[in-house]
mmCIF file of C-alpha atoms and ligand atoms in Angstrom:
data_model
loop_
_atom_site.group_PDB
_atom_site.id
_atom_site.type_symbol
_atom_site.label_atom_id
_atom_site.label_comp_id
_atom_site.label_asym_id
_atom_site.label_seq_id
_atom_site.Cartn_x
_atom_site.Cartn_y
_atom_site.Cartn_z
ATOM 1 C CA MET V 1 -13.653 -1.028 18.163
ATOM 2 C CA ILE V 2 -12.695 -4.412 16.583
ATOM 3 C CA TYR V 3 -11.894 -3.977 12.906
ATOM 4 C CA GLU V 4 -11.032 -7.277 10.546
ATOM 5 C CA LEU V 5 -8.580 -6.727 7.141
ATOM 6 C CA TYR V 6 -9.588 -8.655 4.307
ATOM 7 C CA TYR V 7 -6.322 -9.250 1.478
ATOM 8 C CA TRP V 8 -4.926 -11.569 0.699
ATOM 9 C CA PRO V 9 -2.477 -14.094 2.987
ATOM 10 C CA THR V 10 0.705 -14.425 1.302
ATOM 11 C CA ILE V 11 1.605 -11.386 0.163
ATOM 12 C CA GLN V 12 1.984 -7.725 0.832
ATOM 13 C CA GLY V 13 -0.059 -6.085 -1.500
ATOM 14 C CA ARG V 14 -2.025 -2.639 -0.639
ATOM 15 C CA GLY V 15 -2.762 -4.584 2.146
ATOM 16 C CA GLU V 16 0.490 -3.811 4.253
ATOM 17 C CA LEU V 17 -0.761 -0.222 3.798
ATOM 18 C CA VAL V 18 -4.106 -0.179 6.052
ATOM 19 C CA ARG V 19 -2.395 -2.679 8.220
ATOM 20 C CA LEU V 20 0.824 -0.142 9.011
ATOM 21 C CA ALA V 21 -1.567 2.151 9.933
ATOM 22 C CA LEU V 22 -4.219 -0.033 12.098
ATOM 23 C CA GLU V 23 0.046 -0.843 13.741
ATOM 24 C CA GLU V 24 0.736 2.206 14.236
ATOM 25 C CA ALA V 25 -2.731 3.418 15.310
ATOM 26 C CA GLY V 26 -1.866 -0.186 18.721
ATOM 27 C CA ALA V 27 -5.795 -0.132 16.845
ATOM 28 C CA GLU V 28 -6.948 -3.720 17.206
ATOM 29 C CA TYR V 29 -7.669 -6.001 14.472
ATOM 30 C CA VAL V 30 -8.154 -9.904 13.292
ATOM 31 C CA ASP V 31 -6.346 -9.727 9.539
ATOM 32 C CA VAL V 32 -9.606 -12.260 8.143
ATOM 33 C CA ALA V 33 -7.853 -13.936 5.543
ATOM 34 C CA ARG V 34 -5.188 -15.008 8.314
ATOM 35 C CA GLN V 35 -6.678 -16.937 10.564
ATOM 36 C CA PRO V 36 -8.456 -20.601 8.727
ATOM 37 C CA GLN V 37 -10.949 -20.259 6.089
ATOM 38 C CA GLY V 38 -10.110 -17.000 6.075
ATOM 39 C CA VAL V 39 -10.450 -16.231 2.444
ATOM 40 C CA ALA V 40 -13.163 -18.172 2.029
ATOM 41 C CA ALA V 41 -14.437 -14.951 4.363
ATOM 42 C CA LEU V 42 -13.714 -12.571 2.425
ATOM 43 C CA MET V 43 -15.034 -14.078 -1.591
ATOM 44 C CA ARG V 44 -18.158 -14.328 -0.031
ATOM 45 C CA LEU V 45 -18.164 -10.699 0.527
ATOM 46 C CA MET V 46 -16.744 -9.714 -2.337
ATOM 47 C CA ARG V 47 -19.614 -12.049 -4.459
ATOM 48 C CA GLY V 48 -22.465 -9.677 -1.725
ATOM 49 C CA GLU V 49 -23.307 -13.170 -0.544
ATOM 50 C CA GLU V 50 -23.223 -11.741 3.140
ATOM 51 C CA GLY V 51 -22.070 -8.220 4.586
ATOM 52 C CA SER V 52 -24.476 -5.443 4.666
ATOM 53 C CA GLU V 53 -28.733 -6.111 3.230
ATOM 54 C CA GLY V 54 -28.144 -3.896 -0.016
ATOM 55 C CA GLY V 55 -25.027 -2.567 0.623
ATOM 56 C CA ILE V 56 -22.155 -2.034 -1.520
ATOM 57 C CA PRO V 57 -19.154 -4.781 -2.029
ATOM 58 C CA PRO V 58 -16.519 -4.343 -2.654
ATOM 59 C CA PHE V 59 -14.428 -5.004 -6.361
ATOM 60 C CA ALA V 60 -11.122 -5.981 -4.985
ATOM 61 C CA PRO V 61 -9.737 -6.279 -1.479
ATOM 62 C CA PRO V 62 -8.056 -5.256 0.860
ATOM 63 C CA PHE V 63 -11.459 -4.003 1.981
ATOM 64 C CA LEU V 64 -12.909 -2.747 5.622
ATOM 65 C CA ARG V 65 -14.996 -3.853 7.961
ATOM 66 C CA VAL V 66 -15.472 -3.021 11.570
ATOM 67 C CA ARG V 67 -17.261 -5.683 13.801
ATOM 68 C CA GLY V 68 -20.389 -4.173 15.073
ATOM 69 C CA GLU V 69 -20.889 -1.684 12.212
ATOM 70 C CA ASP V 70 -22.693 -2.287 8.631
ATOM 71 C CA ALA V 71 -20.710 -0.332 5.623
ATOM 72 C CA ILE V 72 -17.937 -2.568 4.307
ATOM 73 C CA ILE V 73 -15.682 0.347 3.104
ATOM 74 C CA ALA V 74 -12.178 -1.155 0.399
ATOM 75 C CA GLN V 75 -10.305 0.868 -2.526
ATOM 76 C CA THR V 76 -7.118 1.533 -0.352
ATOM 77 C CA ALA V 77 -7.009 5.576 0.331
ATOM 78 C CA ALA V 78 -10.846 5.187 0.706
ATOM 79 C CA ILE V 79 -10.424 3.259 3.737
ATOM 80 C CA LEU V 80 -7.781 5.359 4.966
ATOM 81 C CA ARG V 81 -9.345 8.837 4.678
ATOM 82 C CA PHE V 82 -12.408 6.358 7.026
ATOM 83 C CA LEU V 83 -9.390 4.812 9.707
ATOM 84 C CA GLY V 84 -7.539 8.798 9.491
ATOM 85 C CA PRO V 85 -9.466 10.388 11.666
ATOM 86 C CA ARG V 86 -10.649 7.487 14.371
ATOM 87 C CA LEU V 87 -6.899 6.505 14.822
ATOM 88 C CA GLY V 88 -5.342 9.420 15.098
ATOM 89 C CA LEU V 89 -3.830 9.448 12.061
ATOM 90 C CA SER V 90 -5.528 12.466 9.491
ATOM 91 C CA PRO V 91 -6.798 15.182 11.426
ATOM 92 C CA LYS V 92 -9.987 15.680 12.875
ATOM 93 C CA GLY V 93 -13.101 17.120 12.995
ATOM 94 C CA GLU V 94 -15.412 19.613 11.048
ATOM 95 C CA ASP V 95 -12.851 22.632 10.000
ATOM 96 C CA ALA V 96 -9.953 20.507 8.339
ATOM 97 C CA GLU V 97 -11.437 18.893 6.077
ATOM 98 C CA THR V 98 -8.855 21.188 3.049
ATOM 99 C CA ALA V 99 -6.395 19.128 5.495
ATOM 100 C CA ARG V 100 -7.685 15.841 5.105
ATOM 101 C CA ALA V 101 -8.050 16.219 0.949
ATOM 102 C CA LEU V 102 -5.077 17.151 1.343
ATOM 103 C CA VAL V 103 -3.747 13.917 2.693
ATOM 104 C CA ASP V 104 -6.259 12.409 0.022
ATOM 105 C CA GLN V 105 -4.332 13.630 -2.112
ATOM 106 C CA LEU V 106 -0.817 12.606 -1.027
ATOM 107 C CA GLN V 107 -2.101 8.704 -0.326
ATOM 108 C CA LEU V 108 -3.887 8.102 -4.147
ATOM 109 C CA THR V 109 -0.752 9.949 -5.589
ATOM 110 C CA VAL V 110 1.176 7.149 -3.403
ATOM 111 C CA SER V 111 -1.092 4.455 -4.386
ATOM 112 C CA ASP V 112 -0.989 6.026 -8.009
ATOM 113 C CA ALA V 113 3.335 5.194 -8.267
ATOM 114 C CA ILE V 114 2.126 1.491 -6.364
ATOM 115 C CA ALA V 115 -0.663 0.837 -10.062
ATOM 116 C CA GLU V 116 2.096 1.102 -11.904
ATOM 117 C CA ALA V 117 5.030 -1.317 -9.958
ATOM 118 C CA HIS V 118 2.107 -3.353 -9.799
ATOM 119 C CA GLU V 119 1.889 -2.719 -14.039
ATOM 120 C CA VAL V 120 5.776 -2.546 -14.850
ATOM 121 C CA HIS V 121 6.365 -6.393 -14.369
ATOM 122 C CA HIS V 122 2.661 -6.861 -15.734
ATOM 123 C CA PRO V 123 2.323 -4.675 -18.661
ATOM 124 C CA ILE V 124 -0.690 -6.033 -20.731
ATOM 125 C CA ALA V 125 -2.338 -8.717 -18.563
ATOM 126 C CA ALA V 126 -2.590 -8.955 -14.358
ATOM 127 C CA SER V 127 -4.770 -12.298 -15.968
ATOM 128 C CA LEU V 128 -1.211 -14.044 -17.703
ATOM 129 C CA TYR V 129 2.276 -14.985 -15.934
ATOM 130 C CA TYR V 130 4.668 -12.575 -15.964
ATOM 131 C CA GLU V 131 6.763 -14.629 -18.334
ATOM 132 C CA ASP V 132 4.020 -14.839 -21.233
ATOM 133 C CA GLN V 133 4.824 -10.158 -20.926
ATOM 134 C CA LYS V 134 8.859 -9.817 -20.495
ATOM 135 C CA VAL V 135 9.002 -8.630 -23.785
ATOM 136 C CA GLU V 136 6.748 -6.096 -22.762
ATOM 137 C CA ALA V 137 8.006 -5.415 -18.844
ATOM 138 C CA LYS V 138 11.553 -5.103 -19.631
ATOM 139 C CA ARG V 139 10.433 -2.178 -21.789
ATOM 140 C CA ARG V 140 8.121 -0.667 -19.167
ATOM 141 C CA ALA V 141 11.403 -0.757 -17.101
ATOM 142 C CA LYS V 142 13.058 1.408 -18.615
ATOM 143 C CA HIS V 143 11.140 4.094 -18.114
ATOM 144 C CA PHE V 144 9.618 3.784 -15.438
ATOM 145 C CA VAL V 145 13.214 3.013 -14.179
ATOM 146 C CA ALA V 146 14.483 5.954 -16.179
ATOM 147 C CA GLU V 147 11.585 8.758 -15.265
ATOM 148 C CA ARG V 148 8.873 7.337 -13.355
ATOM 149 C CA ILE V 149 10.765 6.412 -10.115
ATOM 150 C CA PRO V 150 12.612 9.545 -9.510
ATOM 151 C CA LYS V 151 9.603 12.133 -10.900
ATOM 152 C CA TYR V 152 7.278 10.474 -7.535
ATOM 153 C CA LEU V 153 10.299 10.738 -5.167
ATOM 154 C CA ASP V 154 11.601 13.824 -6.079
ATOM 155 C CA TYR V 155 7.591 15.086 -6.249
ATOM 156 C CA PHE V 156 6.701 13.107 -2.721
ATOM 157 C CA ALA V 157 10.846 15.314 -1.610
ATOM 158 C CA ARG V 158 9.342 18.430 -2.441
ATOM 159 C CA VAL V 159 6.369 17.806 -0.673
ATOM 160 C CA LEU V 160 8.543 16.833 2.748
ATOM 161 C CA GLY V 161 10.668 19.986 2.074
ATOM 162 C CA ASP V 162 12.765 20.646 5.449
ATOM 163 C CA LYS V 163 9.857 18.914 7.921
ATOM 164 C CA GLU V 164 8.974 15.843 9.930
ATOM 165 C CA TRP V 165 6.029 14.302 7.786
ATOM 166 C CA LEU V 166 5.067 15.019 5.104
ATOM 167 C CA THR V 167 1.800 17.397 5.829
ATOM 168 C CA GLY V 168 3.750 18.140 8.909
ATOM 169 C CA ALA V 169 2.696 16.013 11.008
ATOM 170 C CA LEU V 170 2.264 11.857 10.970
ATOM 171 C CA THR V 171 -0.195 10.260 8.523
ATOM 172 C CA TYR V 172 -0.725 7.919 7.783
ATOM 173 C CA ALA V 173 0.387 8.966 3.988
ATOM 174 C CA ASP V 174 3.516 9.411 5.182
ATOM 175 C CA LEU V 175 3.654 5.158 6.701
ATOM 176 C CA SER V 176 2.489 4.601 3.064
ATOM 177 C CA LEU V 177 4.972 6.125 2.158
ATOM 178 C CA PHE V 178 8.028 4.061 3.846
ATOM 179 C CA GLN V 179 6.008 1.289 2.009
ATOM 180 C CA LEU V 180 6.664 2.667 -1.589
ATOM 181 C CA LEU V 181 9.854 3.372 -0.769
ATOM 182 C CA ALA V 182 10.700 -0.200 1.363
ATOM 183 C CA GLY V 183 9.055 -1.262 -2.003
ATOM 184 C CA LEU V 184 11.008 0.522 -4.711
ATOM 185 C CA SER V 185 14.047 -0.188 -2.642
ATOM 186 C CA TYR V 186 13.781 -4.286 -2.659
ATOM 187 C CA ALA V 187 12.411 -4.163 -7.038
ATOM 188 C CA PHE V 188 14.532 -1.981 -8.541
ATOM 189 C CA PRO V 189 17.521 -1.578 -5.836
ATOM 190 C CA ARG V 190 19.578 0.280 -8.437
ATOM 191 C CA ALA V 191 16.858 2.559 -9.133
ATOM 192 C CA THR V 192 16.396 3.520 -5.585
ATOM 193 C CA ALA V 193 19.422 4.266 -4.285
ATOM 194 C CA LYS V 194 19.352 7.494 -5.948
ATOM 195 C CA ALA V 195 16.648 8.671 -3.781
ATOM 196 C CA PRO V 196 15.803 12.346 -2.322
ATOM 197 C CA ALA V 197 18.729 11.878 1.213
ATOM 198 C CA SER V 198 15.212 13.254 2.486
ATOM 199 C CA LEU V 199 12.384 10.028 1.717
ATOM 200 C CA VAL V 200 15.339 8.335 3.417
ATOM 201 C CA ARG V 201 15.551 9.710 6.722
ATOM 202 C CA LEU V 202 11.093 9.515 6.659
ATOM 203 C CA HIS V 203 12.064 5.877 5.548
ATOM 204 C CA ASP V 204 14.104 5.491 8.465
ATOM 205 C CA ARG V 205 11.916 7.168 10.963
ATOM 206 C CA VAL V 206 8.590 5.325 10.491
ATOM 207 C CA LYS V 207 10.730 2.652 10.442
ATOM 208 C CA ALA V 208 12.305 3.534 14.362
ATOM 209 C CA ARG V 209 8.599 3.821 15.187
ATOM 210 C CA PRO V 210 8.012 1.549 17.703
ATOM 211 C CA ARG V 211 5.543 -0.300 17.032
ATOM 212 C CA ILE V 212 6.994 0.234 13.384
ATOM 213 C CA ALA V 213 9.785 -2.068 14.187
ATOM 214 C CA ALA V 214 7.504 -4.176 15.905
ATOM 215 C CA TYR V 215 5.803 -5.879 13.608
ATOM 216 C CA LEU V 216 7.933 -5.638 11.045
ATOM 217 C CA ALA V 217 10.350 -7.708 13.455
ATOM 218 C CA SER V 218 6.521 -9.546 13.975
ATOM 219 C CA ALA V 219 5.598 -13.130 12.092
ATOM 220 C CA ARG V 220 2.625 -10.624 10.715
ATOM 221 C CA ARG V 221 4.502 -8.499 8.131
ATOM 222 C CA LEU V 222 5.725 -10.525 5.213
ATOM 223 C CA PRO V 223 8.378 -10.212 3.365
ATOM 224 C CA PHE V 224 7.724 -9.456 0.204
ATOM 225 C CA ASN V 225 8.198 -12.078 -2.255
ATOM 226 C CA GLU V 226 7.088 -12.269 -6.624
ATOM 227 C CA GLN V 227 4.363 -13.349 -5.784
ATOM 228 C CA GLY V 228 3.400 -9.515 -4.507
ATOM 229 C CA ILE V 229 3.065 -6.628 -5.879
ATOM 230 C CA PHE V 230 7.173 -5.002 -5.676
ATOM 231 C CA ARG V 231 9.197 -8.036 -7.158
ATOM 232 C CA HIS V 232 12.304 -7.654 -7.527
ATOM 233 C CA TYR V 233 13.137 -9.026 -10.729
ATOM 234 C CA PRO V 234 16.975 -8.246 -11.911
ATOM 235 C CA GLU V 235 16.193 -7.190 -15.454
ATOM 236 C CA LEU V 236 13.802 -5.120 -15.056
ATOM 237 C CA ASP V 237 15.555 -3.437 -12.741
ATOM 238 C CA GLU V 238 18.796 -2.527 -15.207
ATOM 239 C CA GLY V 239 17.157 1.118 -17.459
HETATM 240 N N1 GSH X 1 -7.740 0.243 -6.048
HETATM 241 C C1 GSH X 1 -8.059 -0.606 -5.610
HETATM 242 C C2 GSH X 1 -7.074 -1.097 -6.775
HETATM 243 C C3 GSH X 1 -7.185 -2.319 -5.714
HETATM 244 C C4 GSH X 1 -6.525 -4.185 -6.151
HETATM 245 O O1 GSH X 1 -6.277 -3.249 -7.528
HETATM 246 N N2 GSH X 1 -6.322 -5.416 -5.265
HETATM 247 C C5 GSH X 1 -5.638 -6.091 -6.611
HETATM 248 C C6 GSH X 1 -4.490 -6.897 -4.959
HETATM 249 S S1 GSH X 1 -3.730 -5.733 -4.515
HETATM 250 C C7 GSH X 1 -6.317 -7.320 -6.655
HETATM 251 O O2 GSH X 1 -6.871 -7.670 -5.631
HETATM 252 N N3 GSH X 1 -6.989 -6.865 -7.365
HETATM 253 C C8 GSH X 1 -7.991 -7.895 -8.460
HETATM 254 C C9 GSH X 1 -8.807 -6.783 -9.643
HETATM 255 O O3 GSH X 1 -8.256 -6.095 -9.750
HETATM 256 O O4 GSH X 1 -8.888 -8.081 -9.966
HETATM 257 C C10 GSH X 1 -6.876 -0.072 -4.768
HETATM 258 O O5 GSH X 1 -6.013 0.671 -4.514
HETATM 259 O O6 GSH X 1 -7.234 -0.762 -2.627
#
């Protein structure tokens, strides 16, 4: 089984949530847009010029194609919902439908937090530069830092309790929570320094998993940067 991941080649972005799941599972995958002519291939699929006959083109990356299978799946949470049981990162079987929905619920909450982290530096429009919306970004950041980061982190700490993983066993939602914590620590180090200790421990447990550790040390893991979702603008971390 070979998976093709389609995502922008120069940022971690939302593609990273899918990458972490594929890496943890040791799955065979191609990060298509990082290959020669890969971005052009991504654009063709997104425009519907290629792909499954009569299929649904994705609105935006990330999206996933399984070689030899017809469908292209977009939306990070939907991709992970699809991959979870295949990769052993969410419960399998008909009787696990509710358990899978709970993992999905957690994943969608991570997605909400990530969307808000992006809107801090782009509160008016994604098509405008940060420099063109700095005043609004500063206002938005004040609320994100004071209210939203603590609310999201306290929620995940409450779900985690004294368990090792959010739902008991490791799922893709734990990997995504790791990425949320890593991203927030990069973008808002001052605000995230107050993260609950149990979440820091979860972050460190994910980071130490052998395949994840090998991935993080490899060239496949791009560094955070100021083109991505989590951007470090010190003025936005002040609160
Ligand atoms: N809800 C989608 C959001 C997808 C998304 O916003 N993708 C970004 C990159 S991270 C993009 O390229 N968006 C283009 C656009 O929205 O026009 C998901 O979670 O996958």
